[in-house]
Structure formats: structure tokens, C-alpha cells
Short mmCIF file of C-alpha atoms (C1' of nucleotides) in Angstrom, two decimals:
data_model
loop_
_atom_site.label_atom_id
_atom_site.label_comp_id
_atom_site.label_asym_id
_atom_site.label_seq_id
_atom_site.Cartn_x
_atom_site.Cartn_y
_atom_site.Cartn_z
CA UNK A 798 53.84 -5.41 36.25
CA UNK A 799 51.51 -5.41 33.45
CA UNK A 800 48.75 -7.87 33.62
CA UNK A 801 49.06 -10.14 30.71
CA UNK A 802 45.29 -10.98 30.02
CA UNK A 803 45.02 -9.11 27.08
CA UNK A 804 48.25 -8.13 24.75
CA UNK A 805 48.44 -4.43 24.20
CA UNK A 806 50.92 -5.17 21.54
CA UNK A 807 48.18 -7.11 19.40
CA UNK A 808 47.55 -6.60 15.49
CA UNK A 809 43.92 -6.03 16.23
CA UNK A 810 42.78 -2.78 16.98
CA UNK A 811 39.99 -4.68 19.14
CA UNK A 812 42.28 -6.49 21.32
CA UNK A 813 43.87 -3.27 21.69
CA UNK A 814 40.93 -1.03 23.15
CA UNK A 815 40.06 -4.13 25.51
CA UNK A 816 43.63 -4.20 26.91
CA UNK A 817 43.07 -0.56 28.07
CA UNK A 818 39.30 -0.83 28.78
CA UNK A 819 38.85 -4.54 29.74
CA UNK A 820 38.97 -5.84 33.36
CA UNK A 821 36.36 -5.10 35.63
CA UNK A 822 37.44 -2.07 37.54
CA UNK A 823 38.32 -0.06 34.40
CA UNK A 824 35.30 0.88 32.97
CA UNK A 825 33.93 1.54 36.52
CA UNK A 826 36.94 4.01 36.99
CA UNK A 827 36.47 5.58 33.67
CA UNK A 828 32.64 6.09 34.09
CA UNK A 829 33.43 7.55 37.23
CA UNK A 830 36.00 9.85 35.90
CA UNK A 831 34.64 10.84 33.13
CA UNK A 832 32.07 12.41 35.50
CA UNK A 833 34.30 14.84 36.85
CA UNK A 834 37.48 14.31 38.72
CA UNK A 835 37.78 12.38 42.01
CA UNK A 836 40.54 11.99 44.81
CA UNK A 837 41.20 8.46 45.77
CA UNK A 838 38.89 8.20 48.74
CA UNK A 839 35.81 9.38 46.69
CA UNK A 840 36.66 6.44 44.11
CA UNK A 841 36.74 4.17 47.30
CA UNK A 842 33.44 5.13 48.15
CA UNK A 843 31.79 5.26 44.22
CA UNK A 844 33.22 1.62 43.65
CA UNK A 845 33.12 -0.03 46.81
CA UNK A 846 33.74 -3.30 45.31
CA UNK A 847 37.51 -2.72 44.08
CA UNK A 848 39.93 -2.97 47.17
CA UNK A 849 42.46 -0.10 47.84
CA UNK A 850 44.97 -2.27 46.60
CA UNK A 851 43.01 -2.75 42.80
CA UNK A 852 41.92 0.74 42.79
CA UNK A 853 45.98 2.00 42.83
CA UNK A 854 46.63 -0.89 40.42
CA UNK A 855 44.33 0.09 37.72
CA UNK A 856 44.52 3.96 38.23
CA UNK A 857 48.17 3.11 37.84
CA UNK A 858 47.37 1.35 34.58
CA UNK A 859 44.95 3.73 33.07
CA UNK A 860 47.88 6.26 33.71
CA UNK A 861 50.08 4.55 32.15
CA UNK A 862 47.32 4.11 29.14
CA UNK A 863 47.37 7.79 28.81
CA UNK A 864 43.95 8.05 29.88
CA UNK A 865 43.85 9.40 33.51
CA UNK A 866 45.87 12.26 35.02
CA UNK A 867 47.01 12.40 38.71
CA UNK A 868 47.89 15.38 40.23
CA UNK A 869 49.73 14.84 43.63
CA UNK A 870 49.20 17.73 46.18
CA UNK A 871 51.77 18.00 48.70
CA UNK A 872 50.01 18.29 51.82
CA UNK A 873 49.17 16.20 54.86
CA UNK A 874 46.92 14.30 54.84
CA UNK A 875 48.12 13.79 51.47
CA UNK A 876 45.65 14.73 48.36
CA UNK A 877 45.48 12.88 44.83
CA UNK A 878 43.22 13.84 42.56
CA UNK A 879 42.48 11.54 39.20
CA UNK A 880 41.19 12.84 36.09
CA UNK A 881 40.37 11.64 32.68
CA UNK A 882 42.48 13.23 29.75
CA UNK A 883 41.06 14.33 26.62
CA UNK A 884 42.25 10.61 24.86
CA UNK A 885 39.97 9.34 27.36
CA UNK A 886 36.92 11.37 26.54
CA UNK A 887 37.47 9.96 23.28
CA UNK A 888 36.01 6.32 24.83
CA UNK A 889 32.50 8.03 25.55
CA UNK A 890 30.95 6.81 22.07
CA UNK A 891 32.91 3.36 22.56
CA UNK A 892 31.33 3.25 26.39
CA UNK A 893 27.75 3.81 25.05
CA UNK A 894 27.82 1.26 22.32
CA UNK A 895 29.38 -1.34 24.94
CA UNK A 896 26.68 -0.08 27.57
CA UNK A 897 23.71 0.14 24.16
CA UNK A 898 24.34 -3.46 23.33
CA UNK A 899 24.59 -4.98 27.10
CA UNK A 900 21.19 -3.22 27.43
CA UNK A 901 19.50 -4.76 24.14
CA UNK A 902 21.42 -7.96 25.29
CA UNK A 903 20.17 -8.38 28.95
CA UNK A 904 16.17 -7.36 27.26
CA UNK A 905 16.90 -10.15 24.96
CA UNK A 906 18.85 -13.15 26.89
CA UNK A 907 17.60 -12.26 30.37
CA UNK A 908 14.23 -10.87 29.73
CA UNK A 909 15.17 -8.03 32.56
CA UNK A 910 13.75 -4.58 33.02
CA UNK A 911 16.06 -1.89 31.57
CA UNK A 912 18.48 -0.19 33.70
CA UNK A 913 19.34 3.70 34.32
CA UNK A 914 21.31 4.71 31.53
CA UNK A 915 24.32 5.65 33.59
CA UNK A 916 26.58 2.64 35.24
CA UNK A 917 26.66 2.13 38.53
CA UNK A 918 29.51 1.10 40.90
CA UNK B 549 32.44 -23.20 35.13
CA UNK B 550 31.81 -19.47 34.51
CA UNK B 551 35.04 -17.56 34.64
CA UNK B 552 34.48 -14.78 37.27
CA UNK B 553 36.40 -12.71 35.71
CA UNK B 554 33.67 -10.19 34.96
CA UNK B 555 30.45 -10.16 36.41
CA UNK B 556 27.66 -11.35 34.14
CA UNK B 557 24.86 -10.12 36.75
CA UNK B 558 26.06 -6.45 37.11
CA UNK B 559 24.16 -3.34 36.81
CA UNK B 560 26.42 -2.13 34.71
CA UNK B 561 25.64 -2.88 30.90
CA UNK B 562 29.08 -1.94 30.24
CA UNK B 563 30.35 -4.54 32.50
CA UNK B 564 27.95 -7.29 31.09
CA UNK B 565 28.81 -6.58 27.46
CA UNK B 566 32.29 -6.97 28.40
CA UNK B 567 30.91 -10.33 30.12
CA UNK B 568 30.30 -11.67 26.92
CA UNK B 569 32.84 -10.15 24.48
CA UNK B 570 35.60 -9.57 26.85
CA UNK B 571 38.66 -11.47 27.31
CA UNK B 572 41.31 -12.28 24.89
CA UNK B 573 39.44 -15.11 22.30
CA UNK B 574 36.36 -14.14 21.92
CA UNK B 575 36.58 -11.26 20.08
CA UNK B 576 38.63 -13.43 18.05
CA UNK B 577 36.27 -16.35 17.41
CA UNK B 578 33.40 -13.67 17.15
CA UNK B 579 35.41 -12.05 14.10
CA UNK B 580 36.44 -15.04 12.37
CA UNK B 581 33.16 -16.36 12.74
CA UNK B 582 31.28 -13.38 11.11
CA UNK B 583 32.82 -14.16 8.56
CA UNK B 584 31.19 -17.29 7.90
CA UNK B 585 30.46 -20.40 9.52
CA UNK B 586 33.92 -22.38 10.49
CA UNK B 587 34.29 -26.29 11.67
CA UNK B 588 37.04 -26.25 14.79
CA UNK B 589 39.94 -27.64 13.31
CA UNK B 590 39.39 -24.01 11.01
CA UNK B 591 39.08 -22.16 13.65
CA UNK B 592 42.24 -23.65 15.48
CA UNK B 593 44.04 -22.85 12.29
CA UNK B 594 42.81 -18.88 11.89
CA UNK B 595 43.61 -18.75 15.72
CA UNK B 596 46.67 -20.80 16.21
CA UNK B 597 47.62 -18.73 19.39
CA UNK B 598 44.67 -20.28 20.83
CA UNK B 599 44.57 -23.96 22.50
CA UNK B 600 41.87 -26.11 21.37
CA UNK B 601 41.57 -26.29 25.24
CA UNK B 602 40.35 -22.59 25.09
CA UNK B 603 38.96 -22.38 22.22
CA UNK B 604 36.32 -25.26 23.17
CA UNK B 605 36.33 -23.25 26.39
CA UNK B 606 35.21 -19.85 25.10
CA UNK B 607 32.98 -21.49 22.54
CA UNK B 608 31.14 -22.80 24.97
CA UNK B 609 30.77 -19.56 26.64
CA UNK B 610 29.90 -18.09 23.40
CA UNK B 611 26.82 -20.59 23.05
CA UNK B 612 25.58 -20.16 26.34
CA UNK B 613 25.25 -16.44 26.16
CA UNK B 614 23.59 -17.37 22.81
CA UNK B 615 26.49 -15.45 20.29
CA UNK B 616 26.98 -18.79 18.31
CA UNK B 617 25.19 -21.88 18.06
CA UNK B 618 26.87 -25.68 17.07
CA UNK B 619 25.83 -27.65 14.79
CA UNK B 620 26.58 -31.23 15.11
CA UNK B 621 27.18 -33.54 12.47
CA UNK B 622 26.66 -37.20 13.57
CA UNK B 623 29.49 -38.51 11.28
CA UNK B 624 32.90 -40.02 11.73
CA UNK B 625 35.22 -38.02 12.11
CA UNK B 626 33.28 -36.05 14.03
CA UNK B 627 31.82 -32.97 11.93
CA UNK B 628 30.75 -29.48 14.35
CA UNK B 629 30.64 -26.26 12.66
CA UNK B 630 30.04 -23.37 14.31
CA UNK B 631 27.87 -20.12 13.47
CA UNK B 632 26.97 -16.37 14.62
CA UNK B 633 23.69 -16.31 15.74
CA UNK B 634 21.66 -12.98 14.72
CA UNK B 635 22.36 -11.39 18.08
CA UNK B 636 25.82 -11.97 18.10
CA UNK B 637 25.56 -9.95 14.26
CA UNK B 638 24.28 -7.03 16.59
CA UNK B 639 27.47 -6.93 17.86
CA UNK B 640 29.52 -5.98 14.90
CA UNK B 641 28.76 -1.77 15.65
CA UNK B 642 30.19 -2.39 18.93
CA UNK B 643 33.32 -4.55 17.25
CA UNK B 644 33.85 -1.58 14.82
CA UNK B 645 33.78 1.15 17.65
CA UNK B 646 36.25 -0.83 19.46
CA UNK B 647 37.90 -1.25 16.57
CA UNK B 648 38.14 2.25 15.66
CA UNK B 649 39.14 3.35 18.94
CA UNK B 650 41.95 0.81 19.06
CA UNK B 651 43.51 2.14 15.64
CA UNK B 652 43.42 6.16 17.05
CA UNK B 653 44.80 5.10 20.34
CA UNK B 654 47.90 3.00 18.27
CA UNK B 655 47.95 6.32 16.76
CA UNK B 656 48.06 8.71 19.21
CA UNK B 657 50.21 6.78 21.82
CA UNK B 658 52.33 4.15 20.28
CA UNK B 659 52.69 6.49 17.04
CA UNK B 660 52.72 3.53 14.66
CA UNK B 661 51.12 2.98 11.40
CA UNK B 662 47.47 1.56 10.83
CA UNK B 663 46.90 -1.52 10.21
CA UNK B 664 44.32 -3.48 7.86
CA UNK B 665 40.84 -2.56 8.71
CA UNK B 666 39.82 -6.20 10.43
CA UNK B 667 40.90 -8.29 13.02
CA UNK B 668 43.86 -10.85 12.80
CA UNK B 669 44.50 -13.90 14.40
"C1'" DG C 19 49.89 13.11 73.30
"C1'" DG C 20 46.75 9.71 71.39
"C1'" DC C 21 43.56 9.30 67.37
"C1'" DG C 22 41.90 9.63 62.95
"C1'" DA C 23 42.35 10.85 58.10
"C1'" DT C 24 44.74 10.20 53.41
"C1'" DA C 25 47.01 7.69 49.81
"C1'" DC C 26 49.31 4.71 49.36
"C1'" DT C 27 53.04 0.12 49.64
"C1'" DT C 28 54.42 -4.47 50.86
"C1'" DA C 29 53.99 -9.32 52.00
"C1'" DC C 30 51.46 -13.29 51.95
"C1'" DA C 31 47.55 -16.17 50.41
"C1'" DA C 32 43.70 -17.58 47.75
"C1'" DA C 33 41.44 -17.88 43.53
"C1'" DA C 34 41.09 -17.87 38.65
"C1'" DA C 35 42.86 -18.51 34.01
"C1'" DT C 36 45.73 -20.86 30.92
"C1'" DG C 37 49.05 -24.37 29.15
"C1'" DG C 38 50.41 -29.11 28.18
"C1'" DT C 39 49.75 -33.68 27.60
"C1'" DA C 40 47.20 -37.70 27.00
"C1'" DG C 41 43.15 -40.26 25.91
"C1'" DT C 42 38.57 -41.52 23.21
"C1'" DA C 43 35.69 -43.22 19.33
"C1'" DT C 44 35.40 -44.68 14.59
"C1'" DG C 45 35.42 -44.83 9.74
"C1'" DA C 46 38.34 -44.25 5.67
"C1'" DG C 47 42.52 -45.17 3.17
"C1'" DC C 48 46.86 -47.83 2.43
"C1'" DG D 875 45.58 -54.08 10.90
"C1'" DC D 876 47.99 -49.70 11.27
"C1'" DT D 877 47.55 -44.94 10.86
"C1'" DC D 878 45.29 -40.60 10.38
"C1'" DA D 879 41.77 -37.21 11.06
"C1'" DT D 880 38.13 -34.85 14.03
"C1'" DA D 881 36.27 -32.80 18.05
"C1'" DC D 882 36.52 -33.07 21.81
"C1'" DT D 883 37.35 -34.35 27.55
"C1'" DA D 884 40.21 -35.08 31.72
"C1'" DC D 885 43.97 -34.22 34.46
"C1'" DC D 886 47.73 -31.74 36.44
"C1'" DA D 887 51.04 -27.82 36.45
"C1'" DT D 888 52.00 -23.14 35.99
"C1'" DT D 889 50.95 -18.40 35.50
"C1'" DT D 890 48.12 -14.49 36.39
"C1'" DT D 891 44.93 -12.01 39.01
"C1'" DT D 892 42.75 -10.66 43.13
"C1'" DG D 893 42.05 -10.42 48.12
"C1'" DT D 894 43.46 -9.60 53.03
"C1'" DA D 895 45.94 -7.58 56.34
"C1'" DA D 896 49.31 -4.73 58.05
"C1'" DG D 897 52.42 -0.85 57.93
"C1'" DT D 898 53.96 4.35 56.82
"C1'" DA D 899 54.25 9.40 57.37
"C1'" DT D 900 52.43 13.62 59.08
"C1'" DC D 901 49.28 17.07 60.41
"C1'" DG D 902 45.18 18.80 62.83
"C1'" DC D 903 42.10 18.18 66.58
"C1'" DC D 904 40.51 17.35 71.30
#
DNA sequence: GGCGATACTTACAAAAATGGTAGTATGAGC
DNA sequence: GCTCATACTACCATTTTTGTAAGTATCGCC
């Protein structure tokens, strides 16, 4: 089931992009994706953080969203590969303002040396 | 304490501007509050879905990350209004991209009608 | 013919977030 | 002198989210 953190059926358009962004694993996934697509064990191994169990969970979710495409191939071992659709290229400008401001934000609040410009899992 | 949530200390800017804004009040409070300055009994009313549990809560979240400050009026009953500071008014590019996205994904998925251009409670 | 690899699923448990209710201090108004 | 309003805090219960561990099916390889 859906989690219920953030209502997808909110008036505002803001709570809206964060119920199919938000979350921790999301963006990661996204960022990931948007690099090119990935079967499931490569996404393991990019965001070694997320367990198997969140990975299927949010791949599930961002499927659901309309933003990631999974194309099964029947073979054994079996093969999955996940790829952004074109909605989802859409979030590249919303992904670079989120990632412009935590930038400016962590020069500001935690007086930190700037990061690479890509994220990292 | 800290919700762990997100991960305030990751490399990913993304992930740390989500940190700050993410979740489902903040963007709320953030919105109503660039508006103008609000006491919290107005800002329990604009946000009634809110508890004055959370909204205390994520306030002081918001202050610690330095997106509002609270001023304290040492009268009775108690006077505390609350204010964007001029980093949080950085943010409001990154509300409007969010913003923007949310309205083409309605759109495009749910195939419903746009709504007002700002956020509602 | 036992082992590893893949892409999961399921069951159980821990952790985190949120809700609900009650309490506090005090001045102002009736 | 009783009540109301404000801006909280404290406590406990419930819901939601995440983690951990184990299991599944099948083929290729040694």
C-alpha cells in the first residue's frame, strides 16, 4: 500500500510533486535513472543504502507515478531493467533547483565546501 | 529530536533540500508564511489539518535550519509571531518549480483541471 | 549434483512519525 | 472569582515506515 506521508490527492501542486519525489530513496532512484537505464542489481550497487526490500517498494511506486518503466525479460536468472519515462525527464529542471538551493544552503548554514554537481548514492 | 526521515548530512544536495522543505507541513508553513508574518493560533487556522503538536514541531525545525525565526512577545497571553527569514525567500524558485511540476503532472496523469496558482491549506 | 546469480516476496520486528488529550501561566473581561 | 485566550509542553497510543532475515524458481557452470 501507498505510504501515506504525503497526500497525492492534495490541492497543492507542491504537495503533489513531493508525494512522487519525496522520501529518501526516490530522488536517488531518479538521479540514477535518469542516467541511463539500470537492472535491479546495478541499482543495488549505485544506492547501497536502500535495502532490496525499499528498492522494489519505491521502483514499484515511481511505476505507479508514471515515471519509471520496467521491462521484465523472461529468462533465468531473471532480468529487469528500470527506466525513466519521458514524464520523468520532465523533473530534471525541478532536480537542479532542489540540488541549486541545497548547495547555496549547505555554503550558507554549514559553511561546507561545495559538492560535485551530480548526487551521489 | 531530528526526524530521520531524510538525511540532513548527505552528499546529496537534493536530499538535504528535501531535509529542510520535505515532508508534509513545511511546505505549508513556508507558503503561508511568505506571505507575511503569522502569530500560531493564524497559522493553526490557515492549516487546520495540522496539530498544533506538529505545527510547533516543524516550526521548530524550520528555525533551526534557519527558514523562519520567532519572535517573542513577553505579554499575557502569550504573543509569538513567526517570519521567513531571507534564506528561506531563496526558496520560493524552488517552491514554484515544484509547483509547476505538480500542476503538469495533475495534468498529464490524473487528467484534472488546474488549480489556483498557490498553495492551499 | 551442489552452488551461485537474479529479482524478487513474505513474515516479523524495530523505529519513526503523528494523533489525542491534558496541563500550565496569567492578565483581561464579565 | 470564573472563564477565556495564547502558545505552548508532556505523555501515551496508534499509525506508518523501514529494516532484517529467510525463502523461491531456474539455469549455467564446475
Amino acid at each position: 500500500m501507498r505510504p501515506k506521508r504525503l497526500n497525492p490527492k492534495s490541492d497543492c501542486a507542491v504537495e503533489l510533486t513531493l508525494s512522487v519525489i519525496g522520501g529518501v530513496w526516490k530522488p536517488l532512484i531518479l538521479f540514477n535513472l535518469l542516467m541511463g537505464k539500470k537492472r535491479f542489481m546495478e541499482l543495488t550497487r549505485l544506492i547501497p543504502s536502500a535495502t532490496q526490500r525499499m528498492l522494489t517498494l519505491q521502483l514499484r511506486e515511481l511505476e505507479e507515478d508514471g515515471l519509471v518503466t520496467r521491462h521484465v525479460f523472461p529468462v533465468v536468472p531473471p532480468r529487469v531493467e528500470y527506466e525513466v519515462t519521458d514524464l520523468a525527464r520532465t523533473l530534471a529542471p525541478v532536480m537542479l533547483s532542489l540540488r541549486d538551493w541545497g548547495e547555496r544552503y549547505r555554503l550558507e548554514q554549514q559553511k561546507l565546501p561545495p559538492l560535485e554537481p551530480h548526487c551521489q548514492a
